[in-house]
Coordinates of C-alpha atoms in Angstrom, one line a residue:
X1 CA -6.7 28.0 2.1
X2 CA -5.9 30.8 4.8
X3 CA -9.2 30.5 7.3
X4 CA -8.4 31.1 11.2
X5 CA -11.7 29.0 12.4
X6 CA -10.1 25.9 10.5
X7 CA -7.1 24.1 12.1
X8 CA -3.9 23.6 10.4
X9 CA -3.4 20.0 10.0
X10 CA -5.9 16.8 10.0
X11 CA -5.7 13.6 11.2
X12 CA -5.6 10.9 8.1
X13 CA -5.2 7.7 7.4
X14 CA -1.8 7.1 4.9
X15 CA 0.9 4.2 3.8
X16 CA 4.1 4.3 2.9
X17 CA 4.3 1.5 1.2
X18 CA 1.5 -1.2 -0.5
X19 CA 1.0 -4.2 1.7
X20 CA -1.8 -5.9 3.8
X21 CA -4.1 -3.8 6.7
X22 CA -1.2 -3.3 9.1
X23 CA 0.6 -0.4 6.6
X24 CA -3.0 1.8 7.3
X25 CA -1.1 4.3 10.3
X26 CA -3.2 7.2 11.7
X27 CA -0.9 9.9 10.5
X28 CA -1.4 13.9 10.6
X29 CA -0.9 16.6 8.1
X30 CA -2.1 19.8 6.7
X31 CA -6.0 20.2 5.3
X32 CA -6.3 19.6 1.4
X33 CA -6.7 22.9 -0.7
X34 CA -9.8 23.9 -2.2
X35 CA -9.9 24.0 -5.5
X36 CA -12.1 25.5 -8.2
X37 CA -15.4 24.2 -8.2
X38 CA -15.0 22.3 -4.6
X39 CA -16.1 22.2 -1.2
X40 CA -14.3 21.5 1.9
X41 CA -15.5 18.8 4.1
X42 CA -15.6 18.1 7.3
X43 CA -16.2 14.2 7.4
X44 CA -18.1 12.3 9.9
X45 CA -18.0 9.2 8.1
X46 CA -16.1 7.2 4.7
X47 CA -17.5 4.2 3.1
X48 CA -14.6 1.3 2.8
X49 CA -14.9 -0.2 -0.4
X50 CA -12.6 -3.1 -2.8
X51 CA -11.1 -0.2 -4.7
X52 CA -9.6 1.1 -0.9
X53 CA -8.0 -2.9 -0.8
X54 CA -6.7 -2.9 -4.1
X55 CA -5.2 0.7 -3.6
X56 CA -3.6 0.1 -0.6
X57 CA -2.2 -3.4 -2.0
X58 CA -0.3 -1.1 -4.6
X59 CA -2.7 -2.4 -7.2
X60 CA -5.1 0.8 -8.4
X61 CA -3.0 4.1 -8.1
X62 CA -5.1 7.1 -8.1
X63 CA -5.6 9.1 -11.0
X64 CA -3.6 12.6 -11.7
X65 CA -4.5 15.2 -9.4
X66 CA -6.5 12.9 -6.8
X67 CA -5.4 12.9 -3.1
X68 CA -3.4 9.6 -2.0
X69 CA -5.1 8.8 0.7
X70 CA -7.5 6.2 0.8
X71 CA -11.4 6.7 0.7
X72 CA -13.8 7.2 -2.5
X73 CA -17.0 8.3 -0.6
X74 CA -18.0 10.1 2.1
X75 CA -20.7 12.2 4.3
X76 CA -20.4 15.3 6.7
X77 CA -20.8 19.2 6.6
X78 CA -19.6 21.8 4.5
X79 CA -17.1 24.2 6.2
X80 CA -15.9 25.9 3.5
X81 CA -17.0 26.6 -0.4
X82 CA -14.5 28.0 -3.6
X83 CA -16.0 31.3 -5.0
X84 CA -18.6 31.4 -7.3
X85 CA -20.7 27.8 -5.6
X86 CA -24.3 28.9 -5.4
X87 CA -25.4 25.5 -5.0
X88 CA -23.7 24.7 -1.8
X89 CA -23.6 26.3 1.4
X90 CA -21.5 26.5 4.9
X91 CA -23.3 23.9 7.1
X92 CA -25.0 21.9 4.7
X93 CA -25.0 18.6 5.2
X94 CA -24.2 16.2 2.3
X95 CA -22.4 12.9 0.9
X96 CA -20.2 12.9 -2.1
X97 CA -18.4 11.0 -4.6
X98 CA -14.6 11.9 -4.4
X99 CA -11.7 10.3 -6.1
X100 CA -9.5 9.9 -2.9
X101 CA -9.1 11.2 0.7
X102 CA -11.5 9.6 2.5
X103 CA -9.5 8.6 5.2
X104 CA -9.3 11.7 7.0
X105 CA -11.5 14.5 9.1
X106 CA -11.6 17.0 5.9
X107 CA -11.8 16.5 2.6
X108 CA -12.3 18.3 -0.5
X109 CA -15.1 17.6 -3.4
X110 CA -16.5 18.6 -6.3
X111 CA -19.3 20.4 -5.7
X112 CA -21.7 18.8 -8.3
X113 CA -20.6 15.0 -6.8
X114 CA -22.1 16.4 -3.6
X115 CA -25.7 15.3 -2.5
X116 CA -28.3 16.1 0.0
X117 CA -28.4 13.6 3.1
X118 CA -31.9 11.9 2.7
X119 CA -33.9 12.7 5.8
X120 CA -34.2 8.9 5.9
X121 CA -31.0 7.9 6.7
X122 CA -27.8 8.5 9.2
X123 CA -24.9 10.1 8.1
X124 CA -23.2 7.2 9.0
X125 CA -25.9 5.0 6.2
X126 CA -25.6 8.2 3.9
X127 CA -21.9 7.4 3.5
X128 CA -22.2 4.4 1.7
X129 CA -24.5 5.6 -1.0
X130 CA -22.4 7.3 -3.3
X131 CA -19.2 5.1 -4.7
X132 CA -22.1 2.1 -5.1
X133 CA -24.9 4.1 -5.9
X134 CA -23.2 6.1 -8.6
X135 CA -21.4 2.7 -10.1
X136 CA -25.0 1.1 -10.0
X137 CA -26.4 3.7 -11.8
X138 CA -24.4 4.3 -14.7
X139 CA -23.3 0.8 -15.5
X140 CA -26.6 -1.0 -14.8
X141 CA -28.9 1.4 -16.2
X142 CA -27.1 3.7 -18.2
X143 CA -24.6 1.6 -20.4
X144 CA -26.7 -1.9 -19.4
X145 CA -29.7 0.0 -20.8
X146 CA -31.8 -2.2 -17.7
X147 CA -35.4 -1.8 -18.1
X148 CA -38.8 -2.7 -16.1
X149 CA -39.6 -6.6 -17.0
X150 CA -36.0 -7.7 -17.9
X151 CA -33.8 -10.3 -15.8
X152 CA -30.6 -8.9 -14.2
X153 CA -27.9 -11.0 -12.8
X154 CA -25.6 -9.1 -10.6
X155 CA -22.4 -11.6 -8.9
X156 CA -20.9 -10.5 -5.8
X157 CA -24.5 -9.8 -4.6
X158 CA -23.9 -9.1 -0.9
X159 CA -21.3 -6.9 -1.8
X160 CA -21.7 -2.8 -1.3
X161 CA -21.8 -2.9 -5.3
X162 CA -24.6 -5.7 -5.1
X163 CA -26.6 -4.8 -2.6
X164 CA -27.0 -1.6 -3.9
X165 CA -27.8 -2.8 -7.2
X166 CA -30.3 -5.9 -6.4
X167 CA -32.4 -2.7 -4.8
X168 CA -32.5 -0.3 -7.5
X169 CA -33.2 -3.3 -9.9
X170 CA -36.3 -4.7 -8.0
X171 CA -37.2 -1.3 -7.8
X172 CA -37.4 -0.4 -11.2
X173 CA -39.2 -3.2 -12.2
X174 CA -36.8 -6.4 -12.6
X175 CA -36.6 -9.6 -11.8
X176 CA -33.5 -10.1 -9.9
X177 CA -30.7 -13.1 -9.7
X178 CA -27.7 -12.8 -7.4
X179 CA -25.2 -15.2 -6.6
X180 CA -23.3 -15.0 -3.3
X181 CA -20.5 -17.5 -1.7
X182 CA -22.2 -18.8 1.2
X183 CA -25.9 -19.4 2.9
X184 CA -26.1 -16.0 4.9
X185 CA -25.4 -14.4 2.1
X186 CA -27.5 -16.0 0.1
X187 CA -30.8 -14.9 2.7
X188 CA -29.4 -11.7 3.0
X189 CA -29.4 -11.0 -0.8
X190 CA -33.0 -12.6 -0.1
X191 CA -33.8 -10.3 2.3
X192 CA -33.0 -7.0 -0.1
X193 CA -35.5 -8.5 -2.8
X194 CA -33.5 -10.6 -4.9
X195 CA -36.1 -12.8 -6.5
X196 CA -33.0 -16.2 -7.0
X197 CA -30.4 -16.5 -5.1
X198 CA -27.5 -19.1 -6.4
X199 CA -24.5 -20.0 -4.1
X200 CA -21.9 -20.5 -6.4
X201 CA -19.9 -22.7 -4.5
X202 CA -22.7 -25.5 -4.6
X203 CA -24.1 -24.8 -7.8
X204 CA -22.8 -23.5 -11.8
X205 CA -24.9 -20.4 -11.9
X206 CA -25.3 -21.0 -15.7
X207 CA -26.8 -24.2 -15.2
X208 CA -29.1 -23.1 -12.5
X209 CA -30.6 -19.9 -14.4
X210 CA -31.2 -22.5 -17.4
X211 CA -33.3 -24.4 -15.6
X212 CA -35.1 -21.8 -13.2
X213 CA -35.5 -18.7 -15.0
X214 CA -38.7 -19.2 -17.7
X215 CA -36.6 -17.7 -20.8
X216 CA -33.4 -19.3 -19.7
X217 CA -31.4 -16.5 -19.3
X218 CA -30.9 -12.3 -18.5
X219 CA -30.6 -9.6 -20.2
X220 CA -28.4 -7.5 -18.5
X221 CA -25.3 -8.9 -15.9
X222 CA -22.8 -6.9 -13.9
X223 CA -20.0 -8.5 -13.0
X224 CA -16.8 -7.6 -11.0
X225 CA -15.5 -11.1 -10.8
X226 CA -13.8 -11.1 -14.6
X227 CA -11.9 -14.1 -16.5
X228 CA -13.6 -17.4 -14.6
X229 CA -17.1 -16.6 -15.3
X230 CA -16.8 -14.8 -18.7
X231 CA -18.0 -17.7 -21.0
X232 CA -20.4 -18.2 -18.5
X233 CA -22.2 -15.2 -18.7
X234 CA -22.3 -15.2 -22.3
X235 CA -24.0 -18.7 -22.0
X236 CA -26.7 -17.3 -19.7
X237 CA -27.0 -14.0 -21.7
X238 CA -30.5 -13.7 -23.3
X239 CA -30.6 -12.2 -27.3
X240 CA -29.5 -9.0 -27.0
X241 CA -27.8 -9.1 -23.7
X242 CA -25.8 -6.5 -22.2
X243 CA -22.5 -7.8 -20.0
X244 CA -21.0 -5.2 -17.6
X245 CA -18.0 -5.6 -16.4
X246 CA -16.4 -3.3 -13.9
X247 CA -14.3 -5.1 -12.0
X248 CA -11.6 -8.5 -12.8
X249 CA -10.8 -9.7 -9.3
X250 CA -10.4 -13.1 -10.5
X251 CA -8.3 -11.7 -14.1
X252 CA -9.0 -9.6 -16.5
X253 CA -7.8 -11.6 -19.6
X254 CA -9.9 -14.9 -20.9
X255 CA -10.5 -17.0 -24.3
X256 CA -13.9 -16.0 -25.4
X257 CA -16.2 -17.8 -28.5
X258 CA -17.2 -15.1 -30.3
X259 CA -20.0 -17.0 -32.1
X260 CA -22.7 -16.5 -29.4
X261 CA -21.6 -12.6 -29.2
X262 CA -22.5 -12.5 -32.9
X263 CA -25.8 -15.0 -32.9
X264 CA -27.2 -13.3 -30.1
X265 CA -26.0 -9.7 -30.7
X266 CA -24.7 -9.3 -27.5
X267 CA -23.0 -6.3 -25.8
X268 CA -20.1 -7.0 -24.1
X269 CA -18.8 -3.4 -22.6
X270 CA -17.5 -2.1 -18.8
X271 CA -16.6 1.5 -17.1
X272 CA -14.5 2.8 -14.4
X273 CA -15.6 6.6 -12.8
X274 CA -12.9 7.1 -11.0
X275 CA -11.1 8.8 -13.7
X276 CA -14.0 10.6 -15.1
X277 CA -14.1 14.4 -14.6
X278 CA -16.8 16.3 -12.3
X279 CA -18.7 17.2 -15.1
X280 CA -19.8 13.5 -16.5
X281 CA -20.4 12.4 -12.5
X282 CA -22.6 15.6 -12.2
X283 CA -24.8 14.1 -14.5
X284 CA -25.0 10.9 -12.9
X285 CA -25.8 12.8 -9.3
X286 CA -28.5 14.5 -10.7
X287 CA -30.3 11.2 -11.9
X288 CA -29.7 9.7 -8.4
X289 CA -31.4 12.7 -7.0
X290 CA -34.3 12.7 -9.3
X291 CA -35.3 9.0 -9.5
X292 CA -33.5 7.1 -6.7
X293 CA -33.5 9.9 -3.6
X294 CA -37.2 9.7 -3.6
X295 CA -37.1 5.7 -3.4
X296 CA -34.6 6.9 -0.3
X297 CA -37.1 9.4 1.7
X298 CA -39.6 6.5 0.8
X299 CA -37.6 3.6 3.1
X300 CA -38.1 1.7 -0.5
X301 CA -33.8 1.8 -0.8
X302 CA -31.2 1.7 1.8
X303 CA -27.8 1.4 1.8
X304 CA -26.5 -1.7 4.1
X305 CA -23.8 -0.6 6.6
X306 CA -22.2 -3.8 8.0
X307 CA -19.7 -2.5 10.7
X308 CA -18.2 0.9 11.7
X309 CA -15.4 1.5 13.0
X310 CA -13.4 5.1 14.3
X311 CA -10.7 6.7 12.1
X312 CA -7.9 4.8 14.2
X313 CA -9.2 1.4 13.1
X314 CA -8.8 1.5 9.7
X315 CA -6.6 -1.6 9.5
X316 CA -9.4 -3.8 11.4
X317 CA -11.7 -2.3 8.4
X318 CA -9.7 -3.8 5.8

């Protein structure tokens, strides 16, 4: 990319090695190049989310063609745009689902994982929309098929993944469980419209949506937690259930009864987008934009930003 306004190198976020928060070093080196299709970036703010962690713990290498760096969503203003983007323009501002470089002052996107800042929101709130937003949305109502009037269990519910999706489930009509590890958030998962709340270190979540949900049980869960609650969420699965999984942070292999999978015609299925191409998340950006941006602009949705921190303290982040 040859372009006399832009400088030559960045400051970033890099480590040499996998290990705990102390490898994340403020490093500098030269601007990513933009490739077909992509926009250059000029970040004012990155989301941190688990799959930063588990990258930087050596655990979740980035996919062929991704940048190293940490950092899977972002928001700031275009500086630069490849040939042939009609869509996008120099100094628009926008946030965007990337696959990797988060961590830095520029970054490049696809432009169809780009979207419009809501007038709503900071650029600081618009940065946490897209990794959980776009997860939410494809795996909670695309391949979890979650419709107005069901039940929806989501785990990890004061989570970016959870709090996103407890908001776009009330809002489309469901009643919502969450279960959290502790009382604050428990009455924060309260406070985004969760309708029962279970702290699963006091109670067996299974046991407790037996007895206070009418049908005794859901029909749709997401869960990132994995092996320990699998036969659980089978057992709380309504007829016709749909089990999400897009995470295993406790493991991802466990002994399951395949009885109650046939009897009740359950689906048991799970995704990961980072290894999608642009062209399936394009399609998931444009139903963000047509049914949950206007929930946005409404000040029915926002994302929840717990702390922020500048470039340098990346480590205290993680």
């Amino acid at each position: 990319m040859n372009n006399p306004k832009l400088p030559a190198h960045m400051r970033c976020i890099e480590f040499s090695d996998p290990g705990g928060p102390e490898k994340l070093v403020l490093r500098e080196r030269p601007l990513p190049d933009l490739g077909s299709g992509e926009v250059l970036i000029a970040v004012h703010a990155a989301g941190v989310n688990r799959p930063d962690i588990i990258q930087r713990m050596g655990n979740y290498p980035p996919p062929p063609g991704a940048s190293d760096l940490l950092g899977l969503e972002v928001s700031g203003t275009i500086i630069a745009v490849a040939d042939g983007i009609t869509t996008l323009a120099v100094g628009d501002t926008v946030c965007a689902l990337i696959s990797g470089g988060g961590y830095a002052q520029y970054v490049t996107a696809p432009a169809v994982t780009c979207l419009p800042i809501p007038s709503t929101l900071t650029m600081i709130e618009a940065a946490a929309i897209p990794e959980t937003f776009f997860t939410v949305w494809h795996n909670v109502f695309e391949r979890g098929a979650l419709k107005a009037g069901e039940v929806f269990l989501v785990h990890g519910g004061s989570s970016g993944i959870g709090t996103a999706a407890i908001q776009l489930a009330k809002s489309f009509g469901s009643t919502v469980v969450a279960t959290a590890g502790n009382d604050q958030k428990c009455e924060a998962c309260q406070s985004l419209g969760a309708d029962l709340v279970i702290n699963y270190k006091n109670y067996d979540f299974a046991e407790e949506i037996r007895t206070k949900i009418p049908d005794k049980g859901v029909d749709v869960i997401l869960d990132m937690v994995g092996r320990p609650y699998m036969s659980r969420n089978i057992r709380c699965l309504k007829t016709d259930g749909r089990l999400v999984n897009i995470a295993f942070l406790e493991g991802s292999k466990a002994e399951i009864d395949f009885m109650p999978i046939m009897l009740k015609r359950l689906i048991l299925t799970g995704s990961t987008l980072r290894l999608r191409d642009p062209s399936f998340k394009e399609a998931i950006a444009e139903a963000l934009k047509s049914h949950v941006w206007p929930l946005i602009e409404d000040n029915l949705i926002r994302p929840v930003v717990d702390s922020i921190f500048p470039l340098e303290r990346a480590a205290d982040a993680h």
